[in-house]
Coordinates of C-alpha atoms in Angstrom, one line a residue:
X688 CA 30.4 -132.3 -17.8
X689 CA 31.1 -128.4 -18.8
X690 CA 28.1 -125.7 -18.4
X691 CA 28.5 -122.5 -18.9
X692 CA 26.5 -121.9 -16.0
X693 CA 29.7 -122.7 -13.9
X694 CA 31.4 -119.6 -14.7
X695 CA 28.3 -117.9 -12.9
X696 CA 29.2 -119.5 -10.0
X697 CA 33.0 -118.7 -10.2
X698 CA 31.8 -115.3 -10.3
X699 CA 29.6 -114.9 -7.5
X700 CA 32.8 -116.8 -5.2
X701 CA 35.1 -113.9 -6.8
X702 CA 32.9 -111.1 -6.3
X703 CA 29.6 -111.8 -3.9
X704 CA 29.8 -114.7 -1.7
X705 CA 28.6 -112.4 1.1
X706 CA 25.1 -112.5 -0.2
X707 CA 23.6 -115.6 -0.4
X708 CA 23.5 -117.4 -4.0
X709 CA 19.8 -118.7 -5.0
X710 CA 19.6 -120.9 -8.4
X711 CA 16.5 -120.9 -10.1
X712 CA 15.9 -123.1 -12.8
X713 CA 13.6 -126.0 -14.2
X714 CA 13.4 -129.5 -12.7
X715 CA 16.2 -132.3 -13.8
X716 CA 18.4 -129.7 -15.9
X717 CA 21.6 -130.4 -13.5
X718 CA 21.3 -127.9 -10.6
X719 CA 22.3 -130.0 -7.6
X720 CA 25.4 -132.0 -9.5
X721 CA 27.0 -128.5 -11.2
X722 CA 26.1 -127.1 -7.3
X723 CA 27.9 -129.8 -6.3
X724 CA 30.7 -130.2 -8.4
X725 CA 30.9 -126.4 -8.1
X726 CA 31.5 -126.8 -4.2
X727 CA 33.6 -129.8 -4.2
X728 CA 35.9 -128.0 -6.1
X729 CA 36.3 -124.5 -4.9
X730 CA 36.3 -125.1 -1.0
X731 CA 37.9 -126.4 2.1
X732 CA 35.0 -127.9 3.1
X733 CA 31.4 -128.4 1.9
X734 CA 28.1 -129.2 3.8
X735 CA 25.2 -130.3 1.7
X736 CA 21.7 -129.9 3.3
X737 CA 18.4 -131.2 1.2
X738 CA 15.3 -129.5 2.9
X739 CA 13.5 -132.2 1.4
X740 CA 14.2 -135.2 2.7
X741 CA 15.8 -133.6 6.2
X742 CA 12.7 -133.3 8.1
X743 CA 15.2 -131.9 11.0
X744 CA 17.1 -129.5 9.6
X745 CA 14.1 -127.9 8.0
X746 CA 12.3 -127.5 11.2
X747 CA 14.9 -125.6 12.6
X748 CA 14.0 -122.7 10.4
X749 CA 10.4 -123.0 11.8
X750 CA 12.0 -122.3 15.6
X751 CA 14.5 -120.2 14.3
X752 CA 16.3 -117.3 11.9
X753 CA 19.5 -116.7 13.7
X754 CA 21.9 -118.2 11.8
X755 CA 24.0 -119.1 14.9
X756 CA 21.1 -121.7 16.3
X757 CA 20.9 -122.5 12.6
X758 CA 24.1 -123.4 12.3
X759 CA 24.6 -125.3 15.6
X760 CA 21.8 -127.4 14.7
X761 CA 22.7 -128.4 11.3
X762 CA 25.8 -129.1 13.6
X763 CA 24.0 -131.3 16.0
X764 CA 22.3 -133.2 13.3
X765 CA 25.1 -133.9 10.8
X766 CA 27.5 -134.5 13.9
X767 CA 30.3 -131.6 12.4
X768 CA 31.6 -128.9 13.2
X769 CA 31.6 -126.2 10.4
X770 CA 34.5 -123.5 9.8
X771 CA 32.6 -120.4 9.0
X772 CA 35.4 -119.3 7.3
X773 CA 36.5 -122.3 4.6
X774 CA 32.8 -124.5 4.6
X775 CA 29.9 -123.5 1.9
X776 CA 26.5 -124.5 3.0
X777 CA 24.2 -126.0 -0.4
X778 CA 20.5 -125.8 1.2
X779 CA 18.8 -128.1 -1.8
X780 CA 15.4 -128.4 -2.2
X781 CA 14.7 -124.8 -0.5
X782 CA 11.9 -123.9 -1.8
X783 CA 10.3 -126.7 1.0
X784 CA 10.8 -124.4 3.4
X785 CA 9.6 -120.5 2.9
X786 CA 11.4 -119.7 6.9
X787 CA 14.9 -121.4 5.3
X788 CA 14.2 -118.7 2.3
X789 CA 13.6 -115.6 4.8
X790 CA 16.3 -116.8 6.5
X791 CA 18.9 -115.7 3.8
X792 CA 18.4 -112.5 4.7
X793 CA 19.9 -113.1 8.9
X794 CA 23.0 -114.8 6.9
X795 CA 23.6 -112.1 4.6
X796 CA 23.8 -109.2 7.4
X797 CA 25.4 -111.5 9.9
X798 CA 29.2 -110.0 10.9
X799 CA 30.5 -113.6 10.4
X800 CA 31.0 -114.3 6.3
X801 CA 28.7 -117.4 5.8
X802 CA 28.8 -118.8 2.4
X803 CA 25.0 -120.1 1.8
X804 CA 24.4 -121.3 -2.1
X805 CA 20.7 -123.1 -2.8
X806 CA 18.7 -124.1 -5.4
X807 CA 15.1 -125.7 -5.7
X808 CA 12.7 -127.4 -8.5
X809 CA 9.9 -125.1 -9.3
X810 CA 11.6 -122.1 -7.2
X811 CA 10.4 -119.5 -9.5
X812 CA 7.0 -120.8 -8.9
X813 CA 7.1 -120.5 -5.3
X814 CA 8.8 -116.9 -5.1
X815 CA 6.0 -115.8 -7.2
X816 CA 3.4 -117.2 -4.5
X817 CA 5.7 -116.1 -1.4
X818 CA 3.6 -115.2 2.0
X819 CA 6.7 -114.5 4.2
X820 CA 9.2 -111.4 4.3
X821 CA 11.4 -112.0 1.0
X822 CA 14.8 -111.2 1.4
X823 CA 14.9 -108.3 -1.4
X824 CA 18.4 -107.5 -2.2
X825 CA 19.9 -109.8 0.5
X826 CA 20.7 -112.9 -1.7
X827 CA 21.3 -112.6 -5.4
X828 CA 19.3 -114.3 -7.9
X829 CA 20.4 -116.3 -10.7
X830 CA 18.4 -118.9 -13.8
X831 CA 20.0 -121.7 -14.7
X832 CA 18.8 -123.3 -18.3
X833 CA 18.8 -126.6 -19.5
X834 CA 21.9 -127.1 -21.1
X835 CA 21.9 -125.7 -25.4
X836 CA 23.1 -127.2 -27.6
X837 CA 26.9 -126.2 -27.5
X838 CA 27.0 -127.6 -23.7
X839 CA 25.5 -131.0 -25.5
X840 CA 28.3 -131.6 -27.9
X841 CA 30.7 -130.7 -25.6
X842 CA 29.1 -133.3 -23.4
X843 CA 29.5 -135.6 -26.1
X844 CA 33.3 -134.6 -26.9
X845 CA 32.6 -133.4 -30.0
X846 CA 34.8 -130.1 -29.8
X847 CA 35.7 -129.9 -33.6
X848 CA 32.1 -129.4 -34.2
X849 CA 31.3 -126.7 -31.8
X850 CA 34.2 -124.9 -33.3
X851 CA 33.1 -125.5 -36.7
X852 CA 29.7 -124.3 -36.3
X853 CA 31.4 -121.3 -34.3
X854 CA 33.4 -120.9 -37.9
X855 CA 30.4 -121.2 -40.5

């Protein structure tokens, strides 16, 4: 399925994947599968983390920030061993966890270049009610939309009428 959304995240891999990438956006408009299809195809190798139903993984970020214990525990848990250099970490489901948020901030100014993307229903809801240090101007903040109306008839293969609208 094409959303224009995508190009967003071409962009940020082009331009900022040193800061971390956070998607904001309502619940069920397609956030994890673009995330995901976005991942799949655009790197080596992919690690996909949902806070919410990894009871482990998230309390790692209540012992920890350092994204090197962070990362060897995601390691321990998954049983992997991640690349810094070729893997992109998808923390789903984020805003579970406000320590995995303020955590962003030890990724982005960590000397290693960890790619960190996530996304999370109601996000914008819990930024707005956040009791921890944010990490201002260490991750980059994007909404995504449900899809309009030209994504749905693109969805629906119905090219000739997206261009004919385009034309009237």
């Amino acid at each position: 399925m094409e959303r224009k959304f995508y190009q967003t995240l071409k962009e940020w891999k082009d331009n900022q994947i040193e800061i971390p990438l956070m998607i904001i956006g309502a619940r069920q408009i397609g956030k994890t599968y673009l995330i995901n299809q976005f991942c799949k195809e655009n790197f080596k190798e992919y690690v996909y983390i949902n806070l919410d139903l990894e009871e482990k993984i998230k309390m790692v970020f209540e012992q920890t920030l350092q994204p090197e214990e962070i990362i060897k525990n995601i390691e321990l848990y998954k049983d992997i061993k991640i690349n810094v250099e070729d893997t992109i970490l998808f923390f789903d489901e984020i805003q579970v966890s406000e320590r995995a948020i303020t955590s962003l901030k030890y990724f982005c100014e960590h000397a290693l270049p960890y790619k960190i993307i996530c996304a999370g229903s109601l996000l914008g809801v819990k930024l707005n009610r956040f009791r921890s240090s944010f990490p201002v101007g260490k991750v980059l903040i994007r909404n995504m939309y449900p899809m309009d109306f030209e994504e749905f008839l693109l969805a629906l293969k119905k090219d000739m009428w997206v261009e004919a609208i385009k034309e009237s």
